[in-house]
XYZ file of C-alpha atoms in Angstrom:
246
model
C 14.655 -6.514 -29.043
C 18.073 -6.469 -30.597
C 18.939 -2.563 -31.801
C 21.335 -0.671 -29.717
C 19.534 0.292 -26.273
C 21.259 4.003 -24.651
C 20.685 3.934 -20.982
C 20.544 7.361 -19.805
C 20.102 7.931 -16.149
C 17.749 9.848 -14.448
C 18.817 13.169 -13.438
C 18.534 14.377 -9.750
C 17.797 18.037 -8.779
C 19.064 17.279 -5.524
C 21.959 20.054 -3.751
C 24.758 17.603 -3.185
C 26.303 17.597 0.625
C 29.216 19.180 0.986
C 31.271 16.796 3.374
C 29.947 13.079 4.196
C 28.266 12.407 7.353
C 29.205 10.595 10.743
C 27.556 8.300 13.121
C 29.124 8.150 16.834
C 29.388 5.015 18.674
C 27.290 6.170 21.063
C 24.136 7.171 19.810
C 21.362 4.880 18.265
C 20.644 4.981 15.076
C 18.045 7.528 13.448
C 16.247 5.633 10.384
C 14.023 7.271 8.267
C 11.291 6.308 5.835
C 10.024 8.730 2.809
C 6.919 8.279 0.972
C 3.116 8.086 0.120
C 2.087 5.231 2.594
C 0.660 2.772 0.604
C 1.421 -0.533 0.194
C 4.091 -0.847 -2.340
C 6.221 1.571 -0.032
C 6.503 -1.073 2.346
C 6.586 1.173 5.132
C 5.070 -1.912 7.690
C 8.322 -4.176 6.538
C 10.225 -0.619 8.023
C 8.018 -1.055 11.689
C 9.212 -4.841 11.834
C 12.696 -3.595 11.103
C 12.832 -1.241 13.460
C 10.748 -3.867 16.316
C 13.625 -6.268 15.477
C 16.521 -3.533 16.402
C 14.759 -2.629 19.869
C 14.762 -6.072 20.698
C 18.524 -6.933 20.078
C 18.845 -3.816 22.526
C 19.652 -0.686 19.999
C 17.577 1.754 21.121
C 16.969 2.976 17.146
C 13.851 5.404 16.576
C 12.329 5.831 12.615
C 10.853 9.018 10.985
C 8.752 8.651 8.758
C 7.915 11.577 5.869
C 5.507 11.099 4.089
C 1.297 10.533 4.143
C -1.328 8.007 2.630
C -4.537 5.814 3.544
C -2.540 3.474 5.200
C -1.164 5.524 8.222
C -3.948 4.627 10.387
C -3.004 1.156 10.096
C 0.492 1.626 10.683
C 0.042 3.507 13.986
C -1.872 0.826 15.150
C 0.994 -1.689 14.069
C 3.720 0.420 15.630
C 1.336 0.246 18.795
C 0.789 -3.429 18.475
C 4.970 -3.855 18.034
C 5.163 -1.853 21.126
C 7.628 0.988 19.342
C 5.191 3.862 19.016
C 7.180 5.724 21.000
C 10.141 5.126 19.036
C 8.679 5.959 15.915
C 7.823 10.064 14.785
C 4.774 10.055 11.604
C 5.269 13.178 10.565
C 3.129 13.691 7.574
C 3.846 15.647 4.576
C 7.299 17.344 4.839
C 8.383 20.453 3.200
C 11.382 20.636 3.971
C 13.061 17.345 2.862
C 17.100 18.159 3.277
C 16.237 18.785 6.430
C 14.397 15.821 6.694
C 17.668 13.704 5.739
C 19.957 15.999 8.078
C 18.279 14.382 10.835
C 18.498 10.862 10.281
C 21.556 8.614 9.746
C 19.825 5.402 6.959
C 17.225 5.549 4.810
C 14.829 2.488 4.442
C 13.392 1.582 1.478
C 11.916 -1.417 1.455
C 9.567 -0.907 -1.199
C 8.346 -4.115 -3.068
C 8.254 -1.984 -6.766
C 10.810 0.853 -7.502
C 11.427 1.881 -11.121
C 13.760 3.967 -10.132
C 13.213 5.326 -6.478
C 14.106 8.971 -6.003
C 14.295 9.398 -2.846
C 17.171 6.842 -2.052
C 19.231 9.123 -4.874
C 18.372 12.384 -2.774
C 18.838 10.615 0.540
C 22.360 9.740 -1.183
C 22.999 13.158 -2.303
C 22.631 14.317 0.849
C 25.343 11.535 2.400
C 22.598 9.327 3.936
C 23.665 5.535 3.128
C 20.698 4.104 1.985
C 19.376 0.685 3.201
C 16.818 -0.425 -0.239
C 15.006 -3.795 -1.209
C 17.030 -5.406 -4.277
C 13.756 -4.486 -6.857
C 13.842 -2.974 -10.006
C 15.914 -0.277 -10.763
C 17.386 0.719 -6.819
C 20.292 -1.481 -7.409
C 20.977 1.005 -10.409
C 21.044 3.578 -7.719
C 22.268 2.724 -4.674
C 25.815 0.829 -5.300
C 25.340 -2.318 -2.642
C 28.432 -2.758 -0.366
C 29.354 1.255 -1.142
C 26.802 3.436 -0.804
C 23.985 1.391 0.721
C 22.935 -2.254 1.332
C 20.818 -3.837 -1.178
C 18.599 -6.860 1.015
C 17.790 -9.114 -1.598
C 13.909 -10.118 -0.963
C 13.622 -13.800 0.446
C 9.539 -13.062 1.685
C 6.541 -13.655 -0.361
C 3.250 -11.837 -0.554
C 1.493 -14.220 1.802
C 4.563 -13.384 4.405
C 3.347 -9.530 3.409
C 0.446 -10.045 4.613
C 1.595 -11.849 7.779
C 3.256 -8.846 8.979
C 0.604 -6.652 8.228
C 0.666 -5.478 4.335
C -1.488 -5.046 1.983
C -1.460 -7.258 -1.169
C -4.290 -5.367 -2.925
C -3.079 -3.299 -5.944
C 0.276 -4.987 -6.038
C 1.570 -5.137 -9.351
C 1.322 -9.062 -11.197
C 5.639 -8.704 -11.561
C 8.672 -6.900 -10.699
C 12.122 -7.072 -11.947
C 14.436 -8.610 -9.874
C 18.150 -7.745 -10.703
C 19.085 -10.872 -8.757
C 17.476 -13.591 -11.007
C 17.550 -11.014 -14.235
C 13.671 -11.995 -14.670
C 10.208 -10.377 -14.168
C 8.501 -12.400 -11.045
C 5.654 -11.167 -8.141
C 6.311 -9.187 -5.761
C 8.650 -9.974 -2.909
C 9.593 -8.564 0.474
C 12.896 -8.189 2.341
C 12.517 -9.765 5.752
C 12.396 -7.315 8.439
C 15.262 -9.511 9.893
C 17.452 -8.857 6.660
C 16.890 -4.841 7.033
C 17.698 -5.109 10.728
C 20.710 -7.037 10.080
C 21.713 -4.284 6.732
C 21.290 -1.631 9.821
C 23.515 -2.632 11.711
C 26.183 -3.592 9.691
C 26.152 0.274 8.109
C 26.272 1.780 11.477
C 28.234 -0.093 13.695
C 31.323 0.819 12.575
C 31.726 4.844 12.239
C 34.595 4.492 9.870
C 33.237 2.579 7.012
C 29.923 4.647 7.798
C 31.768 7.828 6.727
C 33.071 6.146 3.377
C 29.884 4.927 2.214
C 28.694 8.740 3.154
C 31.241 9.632 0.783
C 30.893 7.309 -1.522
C 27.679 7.789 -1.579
C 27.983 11.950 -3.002
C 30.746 11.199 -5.204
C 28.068 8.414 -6.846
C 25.072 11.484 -7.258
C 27.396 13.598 -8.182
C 29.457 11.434 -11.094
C 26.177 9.451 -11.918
C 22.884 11.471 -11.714
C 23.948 14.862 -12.460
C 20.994 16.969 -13.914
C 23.015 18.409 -16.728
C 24.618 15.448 -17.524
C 21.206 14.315 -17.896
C 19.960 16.679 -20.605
C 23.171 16.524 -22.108
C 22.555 13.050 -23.063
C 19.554 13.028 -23.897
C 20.244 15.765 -26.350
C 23.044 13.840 -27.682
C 21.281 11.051 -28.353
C 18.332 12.332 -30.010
C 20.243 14.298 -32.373
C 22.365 11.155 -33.066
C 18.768 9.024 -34.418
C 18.085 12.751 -35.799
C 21.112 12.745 -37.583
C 21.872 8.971 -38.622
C 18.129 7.710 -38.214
C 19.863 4.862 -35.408
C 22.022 4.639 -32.455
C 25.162 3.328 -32.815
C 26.950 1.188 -30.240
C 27.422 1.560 -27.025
């Protein structure tokens, strides 16, 4: 394809924080997980995560929002990991700002994202977001400012190692780091542990990426915005019967 492509981004109806957020030194990290749980959330690569931060010795805990047919099977894995008690399942959730109020990264490790709303409204509420490098989340979450992008180094037979399921998976994926359509990969769990700690351990650079991370919904994903330029744009090919140039 060779004409003139207009990328407009998504719009998010998402109420923007009003001041970043802080982490203290002294408290363990709150993660969080939103989604249907199904496999191409990757909600079990989230569990290893987590296992992998409780044995380094950070006492982290995850919530996860969100319901599916696979939360049988990840209750029995956080049992198996021996973190059940670190971990909260609590099912469909209304009330998602307050959902993101109460934890400090949001994982989203999912092995297919399009565009993945819920790391821009974790984002817009100042929670740095912690994403696999798939698709389109590298579009939204700016790696290094407002979130860590793990590039995935795991196949599917690794998936199913640690306890996913590979049925349903899409054939390909984008991935943004080779610029080609592959299969699926994963992020080690060892990768998102690692991604953890390096956004919370220090409280300063925590709060900029917080910040960063609202001035980036707010200057990039604005709903008007949105409709403004889509608008434009239409009535541009309306009006000339092309686009022009970016």
């Amino acid at each position: 394809y060779t004409a003139p492509v207009r990328v407009i981004h998504n719009g998010v109806r998402a109420p923007i924080a009003a001041a970043p957020r802080e982490i203290g030194d002294s408290r363990a990290p709150r993660l969080g997980l939103a989604g249907r749980l199904i496999a191409i959330k990757g909600a079990c690569l989230a569990l290893h995560a987590l296992a992998v931060l409780r044995s380094r010795g950070i006492a982290a805990t995850l919530s996860i929002a969100g319901d599916g047919p696979l939360r049988e099977t990840l209750t029995a894995q956080a049992r198996a990991l021996e973190i059940a008690d670190a971990v909260d399942f609590l099912g469909v959730v209304d009330n998602m700002p307050g959902f993101f109020r109460h934890i400090d990264v949001l994982l989203h490790p999912a092995l297919r994202e399009p565009f993945g709303m819920v790391a821009a409204e974790a984002q817009a509420a100042g929670v740095p977001v912690v994403c696999n490098a798939v698709d389109g989340l590298p579009e939204v979450v700016t790696d290094g400012e407002t979130g860590l992008c793990v590039v995935p180094r795991g196949n599917l037979e690794r998936h199913a190692d640690l306890g996913g399921e590979n049925a349903g998976l899409p054939p390909v994926v984008y991935r943004p780091d080779t610029d080609d359509v592959a299969p699926p990969r994963i992020c080690e769990p060892d990768d998102l542990a690692a991604a953890v700690i390096e956004l919370t351990a220090d409280a300063t650079r925590y709060r900029r990426m917080s910040a960063a991370a609202l001035a980036h919904m707010q200057r990039s994903f604005d709903f008007d915005d949105h409709v403004d330029a889509v608008l434009a744009t239409a009535r541009e090919y309306a009006d000339t019967g092309r686009l022009l140039e970016a």
